[in-house]
Amino acid sequence: MQNIPLGYSLFDSNITAAGSDQASATQLTGFMSIITSVPMNGGVRIVPALRLMQIIFNAGLNPLSVYPQSGMAVYPYGVHVAATVQPGRSIGIVVQDATHAYLIFNTSSFG
């Protein structure tokens, strides 16, 4: 297992999503994050650390917007575009570099 970068944790829970855009979204600090409170249009920003899988679970009641860092695109979405995670679903993302990240899975896409 890779070392967790300084300032981040392996697992965070009881996170509250905030804001309605990338700039005001809650910055995540864990590589496995459980978002328990999701207000309408609430969002989070992924951890900017490279080459580590991030898994984000939406335990809230509303859809969760998962934003990349500023200047970054999460493939297959565009720069600054959020992925949506429905309640009770999860998403997996890997950051390649300062401008590229990749969606590994989004269980909101499954039936």
PDB file of N, CA, C and O in Angstrom, residues 18-65:
ATOM      1  N   ALA A  18     -21.030  20.949   0.776  1.00  0.00           N
ATOM      2  CA  ALA A  18     -21.375  22.377   0.851  1.00  0.00           C
ATOM      3  C   ALA A  18     -21.275  23.013  -0.524  1.00  0.00           C
ATOM      4  O   ALA A  18     -20.736  22.429  -1.460  1.00  0.00           O
ATOM      5  N   GLY A  19     -21.765  24.245  -0.590  1.00  0.00           N
ATOM      6  CA  GLY A  19     -21.631  25.013  -1.824  1.00  0.00           C
ATOM      7  C   GLY A  19     -22.451  24.456  -2.962  1.00  0.00           C
ATOM      8  O   GLY A  19     -22.980  23.362  -2.901  1.00  0.00           O
ATOM      9  N   SER A  20     -22.518  25.226  -4.025  1.00  0.00           N
ATOM     10  CA  SER A  20     -23.252  24.791  -5.214  1.00  0.00           C
ATOM     11  C   SER A  20     -22.389  24.912  -6.456  1.00  0.00           C
ATOM     12  O   SER A  20     -22.887  24.848  -7.574  1.00  0.00           O
ATOM     13  N   ASP A  21     -21.059  25.076  -6.247  1.00  0.00           N
ATOM     14  CA  ASP A  21     -20.121  25.120  -7.369  1.00  0.00           C
ATOM     15  C   ASP A  21     -18.754  24.618  -6.895  1.00  0.00           C
ATOM     16  O   ASP A  21     -18.566  24.327  -5.710  1.00  0.00           O
ATOM     17  N   GLN A  22     -17.838  24.510  -7.814  1.00  0.00           N
ATOM     18  CA  GLN A  22     -16.518  23.963  -7.517  1.00  0.00           C
ATOM     19  C   GLN A  22     -15.788  24.751  -6.431  1.00  0.00           C
ATOM     20  O   GLN A  22     -15.193  24.176  -5.526  1.00  0.00           O
ATOM     21  N   ALA A  23     -15.834  26.072  -6.494  1.00  0.00           N
ATOM     22  CA  ALA A  23     -15.099  26.913  -5.548  1.00  0.00           C
ATOM     23  C   ALA A  23     -15.612  26.793  -4.118  1.00  0.00           C
ATOM     24  O   ALA A  23     -14.831  26.892  -3.169  1.00  0.00           O
ATOM     25  N   SER A  24     -16.906  26.567  -3.952  1.00  0.00           N
ATOM     26  CA  SER A  24     -17.476  26.534  -2.605  1.00  0.00           C
ATOM     27  C   SER A  24     -17.753  25.122  -2.085  1.00  0.00           C
ATOM     28  O   SER A  24     -18.242  24.957  -0.965  1.00  0.00           O
ATOM     29  N   ALA A  25     -17.434  24.109  -2.866  1.00  0.00           N
ATOM     30  CA  ALA A  25     -17.647  22.723  -2.443  1.00  0.00           C
ATOM     31  C   ALA A  25     -16.683  22.353  -1.311  1.00  0.00           C
ATOM     32  O   ALA A  25     -15.595  22.909  -1.191  1.00  0.00           O
ATOM     33  N   THR A  26     -17.083  21.413  -0.485  1.00  0.00           N
ATOM     34  CA  THR A  26     -16.253  20.928   0.620  1.00  0.00           C
ATOM     35  C   THR A  26     -15.027  20.201   0.072  1.00  0.00           C
ATOM     36  O   THR A  26     -15.156  19.293  -0.749  1.00  0.00           O
ATOM     37  N   GLN A  27     -13.840  20.587   0.534  1.00  0.00           N
ATOM     38  CA  GLN A  27     -12.602  19.910   0.126  1.00  0.00           C
ATOM     39  C   GLN A  27     -12.469  18.607   0.913  1.00  0.00           C
ATOM     40  O   GLN A  27     -12.457  18.614   2.133  1.00  0.00           O
ATOM     41  N   LEU A  28     -12.368  17.489   0.206  1.00  0.00           N
ATOM     42  CA  LEU A  28     -12.178  16.206   0.875  1.00  0.00           C
ATOM     43  C   LEU A  28     -10.728  16.049   1.321  1.00  0.00           C
ATOM     44  O   LEU A  28      -9.812  16.593   0.696  1.00  0.00           O
ATOM     45  N   THR A  29     -10.515  15.278   2.392  1.00  0.00           N
ATOM     46  CA  THR A  29      -9.169  15.002   2.882  1.00  0.00           C
ATOM     47  C   THR A  29      -8.905  13.513   3.006  1.00  0.00           C
ATOM     48  O   THR A  29      -7.801  13.112   3.337  1.00  0.00           O
ATOM     49  N   GLY A  30      -9.907  12.687   2.745  1.00  0.00           N
ATOM     50  CA  GLY A  30      -9.747  11.240   2.855  1.00  0.00           C
ATOM     51  C   GLY A  30      -9.850  10.557   1.510  1.00  0.00           C
ATOM     52  O   GLY A  30     -10.521  11.046   0.598  1.00  0.00           O
ATOM     53  N   PHE A  31      -9.207   9.414   1.406  1.00  0.00           N
ATOM     54  CA  PHE A  31      -9.258   8.654   0.153  1.00  0.00           C
ATOM     55  C   PHE A  31     -10.481   7.764   0.073  1.00  0.00           C
ATOM     56  O   PHE A  31     -10.860   7.328  -1.001  1.00  0.00           O
ATOM     57  N   MET A  32     -11.101   7.484   1.207  1.00  0.00           N
ATOM     58  CA  MET A  32     -12.414   6.855   1.260  1.00  0.00           C
ATOM     59  C   MET A  32     -13.261   7.794   2.106  1.00  0.00           C
ATOM     60  O   MET A  32     -12.973   8.004   3.282  1.00  0.00           O
ATOM     61  N   SER A  33     -14.273   8.387   1.489  1.00  0.00           N
ATOM     62  CA  SER A  33     -15.063   9.419   2.165  1.00  0.00           C
ATOM     63  C   SER A  33     -16.536   9.060   2.137  1.00  0.00           C
ATOM     64  O   SER A  33     -17.071   8.698   1.083  1.00  0.00           O
ATOM     65  N   ILE A  34     -17.172   9.181   3.299  1.00  0.00           N
ATOM     66  CA  ILE A  34     -18.614   8.980   3.396  1.00  0.00           C
ATOM     67  C   ILE A  34     -19.247  10.339   3.665  1.00  0.00           C
ATOM     68  O   ILE A  34     -18.999  10.966   4.691  1.00  0.00           O
ATOM     69  N   ILE A  35     -20.045  10.780   2.694  1.00  0.00           N
ATOM     70  CA  ILE A  35     -20.710  12.071   2.789  1.00  0.00           C
ATOM     71  C   ILE A  35     -22.094  11.817   3.375  1.00  0.00           C
ATOM     72  O   ILE A  35     -22.943  11.216   2.717  1.00  0.00           O
ATOM     73  N   THR A  36     -22.314  12.241   4.624  1.00  0.00           N
ATOM     74  CA  THR A  36     -23.554  11.907   5.319  1.00  0.00           C
ATOM     75  C   THR A  36     -24.621  12.985   5.210  1.00  0.00           C
ATOM     76  O   THR A  36     -25.796  12.710   5.427  1.00  0.00           O
ATOM     77  N   SER A  37     -24.221  14.202   4.902  1.00  0.00           N
ATOM     78  CA  SER A  37     -25.183  15.293   4.774  1.00  0.00           C
ATOM     79  C   SER A  37     -24.964  15.985   3.425  1.00  0.00           C
ATOM     80  O   SER A  37     -23.891  16.542   3.171  1.00  0.00           O
ATOM     81  N   VAL A  38     -25.994  15.920   2.593  1.00  0.00           N
ATOM     82  CA  VAL A  38     -25.899  16.512   1.256  1.00  0.00           C
ATOM     83  C   VAL A  38     -27.096  17.432   1.044  1.00  0.00           C
ATOM     84  O   VAL A  38     -28.196  16.975   0.747  1.00  0.00           O
ATOM     85  N   PRO A  39     -26.895  18.752   1.205  1.00  0.00           N
ATOM     86  CA  PRO A  39     -27.993  19.672   0.924  1.00  0.00           C
ATOM     87  C   PRO A  39     -28.270  19.714  -0.585  1.00  0.00           C
ATOM     88  O   PRO A  39     -27.450  19.250  -1.380  1.00  0.00           O
ATOM     89  N   MET A  40     -29.390  20.265  -0.961  1.00  0.00           N
ATOM     90  CA  MET A  40     -29.708  20.401  -2.382  1.00  0.00           C
ATOM     91  C   MET A  40     -28.571  21.142  -3.077  1.00  0.00           C
ATOM     92  O   MET A  40     -28.115  22.176  -2.589  1.00  0.00           O
ATOM     93  N   ASN A  41     -28.050  20.601  -4.164  1.00  0.00           N
ATOM     94  CA  ASN A  41     -26.935  21.150  -4.949  1.00  0.00           C
ATOM     95  C   ASN A  41     -25.596  21.120  -4.214  1.00  0.00           C
ATOM     96  O   ASN A  41     -24.656  21.791  -4.631  1.00  0.00           O
ATOM     97  N   GLY A  42     -25.489  20.356  -3.128  1.00  0.00           N
ATOM     98  CA  GLY A  42     -24.239  20.282  -2.360  1.00  0.00           C
ATOM     99  C   GLY A  42     -23.165  19.513  -3.102  1.00  0.00           C
ATOM    100  O   GLY A  42     -23.445  18.612  -3.893  1.00  0.00           O
ATOM    101  N   GLY A  43     -21.899  19.885  -2.826  1.00  0.00           N
ATOM    102  CA  GLY A  43     -20.806  19.223  -3.514  1.00  0.00           C
ATOM    103  C   GLY A  43     -19.546  19.084  -2.677  1.00  0.00           C
ATOM    104  O   GLY A  43     -19.412  19.683  -1.615  1.00  0.00           O
ATOM    105  N   VAL A  44     -18.628  18.275  -3.195  1.00  0.00           N
ATOM    106  CA  VAL A  44     -17.311  18.066  -2.607  1.00  0.00           C
ATOM    107  C   VAL A  44     -16.272  18.148  -3.715  1.00  0.00           C
ATOM    108  O   VAL A  44     -16.590  17.958  -4.890  1.00  0.00           O
ATOM    109  N   ARG A  45     -14.998  18.440  -3.329  1.00  0.00           N
ATOM    110  CA  ARG A  45     -13.879  18.441  -4.271  1.00  0.00           C
ATOM    111  C   ARG A  45     -12.972  17.282  -3.929  1.00  0.00           C
ATOM    112  O   ARG A  45     -12.638  17.049  -2.760  1.00  0.00           O
ATOM    113  N   ILE A  46     -12.502  16.578  -4.962  1.00  0.00           N
ATOM    114  CA  ILE A  46     -11.647  15.419  -4.751  1.00  0.00           C
ATOM    115  C   ILE A  46     -10.284  15.822  -4.185  1.00  0.00           C
ATOM    116  O   ILE A  46      -9.864  16.964  -4.301  1.00  0.00           O
ATOM    117  N   VAL A  47      -9.612  14.864  -3.587  1.00  0.00           N
ATOM    118  CA  VAL A  47      -8.259  15.061  -3.052  1.00  0.00           C
ATOM    119  C   VAL A  47      -7.307  15.232  -4.241  1.00  0.00           C
ATOM    120  O   VAL A  47      -7.363  14.459  -5.192  1.00  0.00           O
ATOM    121  N   PRO A  48      -6.408  16.230  -4.213  1.00  0.00           N
ATOM    122  CA  PRO A  48      -5.526  16.466  -5.350  1.00  0.00           C
ATOM    123  C   PRO A  48      -4.307  15.544  -5.424  1.00  0.00           C
ATOM    124  O   PRO A  48      -3.502  15.675  -6.331  1.00  0.00           O
ATOM    125  N   ALA A  49      -4.159  14.604  -4.495  1.00  0.00           N
ATOM    126  CA  ALA A  49      -2.990  13.714  -4.491  1.00  0.00           C
ATOM    127  C   ALA A  49      -3.004  12.779  -5.697  1.00  0.00           C
ATOM    128  O   ALA A  49      -4.056  12.307  -6.130  1.00  0.00           O
ATOM    129  N   LEU A  50      -1.828  12.502  -6.233  1.00  0.00           N
ATOM    130  CA  LEU A  50      -1.694  11.729  -7.467  1.00  0.00           C
ATOM    131  C   LEU A  50      -1.690  10.222  -7.236  1.00  0.00           C
ATOM    132  O   LEU A  50      -1.177   9.730  -6.245  1.00  0.00           O
ATOM    133  N   ARG A  51      -2.241   9.514  -8.220  1.00  0.00           N
ATOM    134  CA  ARG A  51      -2.152   8.074  -8.375  1.00  0.00           C
ATOM    135  C   ARG A  51      -2.662   7.242  -7.201  1.00  0.00           C
ATOM    136  O   ARG A  51      -2.164   6.151  -6.940  1.00  0.00           O
ATOM    137  N   LEU A  52      -3.657   7.747  -6.509  1.00  0.00           N
ATOM    138  CA  LEU A  52      -4.315   6.989  -5.455  1.00  0.00           C
ATOM    139  C   LEU A  52      -5.818   6.976  -5.738  1.00  0.00           C
ATOM    140  O   LEU A  52      -6.399   8.007  -6.053  1.00  0.00           O
ATOM    141  N   MET A  53      -6.434   5.807  -5.624  1.00  0.00           N
ATOM    142  CA  MET A  53      -7.871   5.683  -5.847  1.00  0.00           C
ATOM    143  C   MET A  53      -8.632   6.396  -4.738  1.00  0.00           C
ATOM    144  O   MET A  53      -8.302   6.250  -3.563  1.00  0.00           O
ATOM    145  N   GLN A  54      -9.620   7.172  -5.116  1.00  0.00           N
ATOM    146  CA  GLN A  54     -10.512   7.832  -4.165  1.00  0.00           C
ATOM    147  C   GLN A  54     -11.904   7.248  -4.346  1.00  0.00           C
ATOM    148  O   GLN A  54     -12.387   7.135  -5.477  1.00  0.00           O
ATOM    149  N   ILE A  55     -12.511   6.866  -3.243  1.00  0.00           N
ATOM    150  CA  ILE A  55     -13.870   6.344  -3.282  1.00  0.00           C
ATOM    151  C   ILE A  55     -14.734   7.248  -2.420  1.00  0.00           C
ATOM    152  O   ILE A  55     -14.409   7.529  -1.266  1.00  0.00           O
ATOM    153  N   ILE A  56     -15.822   7.724  -3.006  1.00  0.00           N
ATOM    154  CA  ILE A  56     -16.718   8.661  -2.331  1.00  0.00           C
ATOM    155  C   ILE A  56     -18.113   8.046  -2.330  1.00  0.00           C
ATOM    156  O   ILE A  56     -18.640   7.698  -3.387  1.00  0.00           O
ATOM    157  N   PHE A  57     -18.692   7.913  -1.128  1.00  0.00           N
ATOM    158  CA  PHE A  57     -20.024   7.333  -0.984  1.00  0.00           C
ATOM    159  C   PHE A  57     -21.007   8.405  -0.535  1.00  0.00           C
ATOM    160  O   PHE A  57     -20.742   9.128   0.425  1.00  0.00           O
ATOM    161  N   ASN A  58     -22.139   8.506  -1.226  1.00  0.00           N
ATOM    162  CA  ASN A  58     -23.180   9.468  -0.878  1.00  0.00           C
ATOM    163  C   ASN A  58     -24.197   8.807   0.043  1.00  0.00           C
ATOM    164  O   ASN A  58     -25.054   8.054  -0.398  1.00  0.00           O
ATOM    165  N   ALA A  59     -24.077   9.104   1.348  1.00  0.00           N
ATOM    166  CA  ALA A  59     -25.020   8.591   2.335  1.00  0.00           C
ATOM    167  C   ALA A  59     -26.099   9.638   2.655  1.00  0.00           C
ATOM    168  O   ALA A  59     -26.874   9.465   3.587  1.00  0.00           O
ATOM    169  N   GLY A  60     -26.124  10.717   1.896  1.00  0.00           N
ATOM    170  CA  GLY A  60     -27.112  11.776   2.099  1.00  0.00           C
ATOM    171  C   GLY A  60     -28.416  11.477   1.390  1.00  0.00           C
ATOM    172  O   GLY A  60     -28.597  10.409   0.791  1.00  0.00           O
ATOM    173  N   LEU A  61     -29.311  12.457   1.437  1.00  0.00           N
ATOM    174  CA  LEU A  61     -30.639  12.289   0.844  1.00  0.00           C
ATOM    175  C   LEU A  61     -30.781  12.913  -0.539  1.00  0.00           C
ATOM    176  O   LEU A  61     -31.772  12.671  -1.221  1.00  0.00           O
ATOM    177  N   ASN A  62     -29.809  13.726  -0.954  1.00  0.00           N
ATOM    178  CA  ASN A  62     -29.866  14.402  -2.253  1.00  0.00           C
ATOM    179  C   ASN A  62     -28.693  13.969  -3.120  1.00  0.00           C
ATOM    180  O   ASN A  62     -27.688  13.471  -2.612  1.00  0.00           O
ATOM    181  N   PRO A  63     -28.797  14.177  -4.435  1.00  0.00           N
ATOM    182  CA  PRO A  63     -27.647  13.906  -5.310  1.00  0.00           C
ATOM    183  C   PRO A  63     -26.439  14.748  -4.889  1.00  0.00           C
ATOM    184  O   PRO A  63     -26.595  15.898  -4.474  1.00  0.00           O
ATOM    185  N   LEU A  64     -25.252  14.178  -5.000  1.00  0.00           N
ATOM    186  CA  LEU A  64     -23.996  14.819  -4.610  1.00  0.00           C
ATOM    187  C   LEU A  64     -23.198  15.173  -5.857  1.00  0.00           C
ATOM    188  O   LEU A  64     -23.016  14.327  -6.740  1.00  0.00           O
ATOM    189  N   SER A  65     -22.711  16.410  -5.924  1.00  0.00           N
ATOM    190  CA  SER A  65     -21.815  16.817  -7.009  1.00  0.00           C
ATOM    191  C   SER A  65     -20.377  16.596  -6.550  1.00  0.00           C
ATOM    192  O   SER A  65     -19.982  17.081  -5.493  1.00  0.00           O
TER     193      SER A  65
END
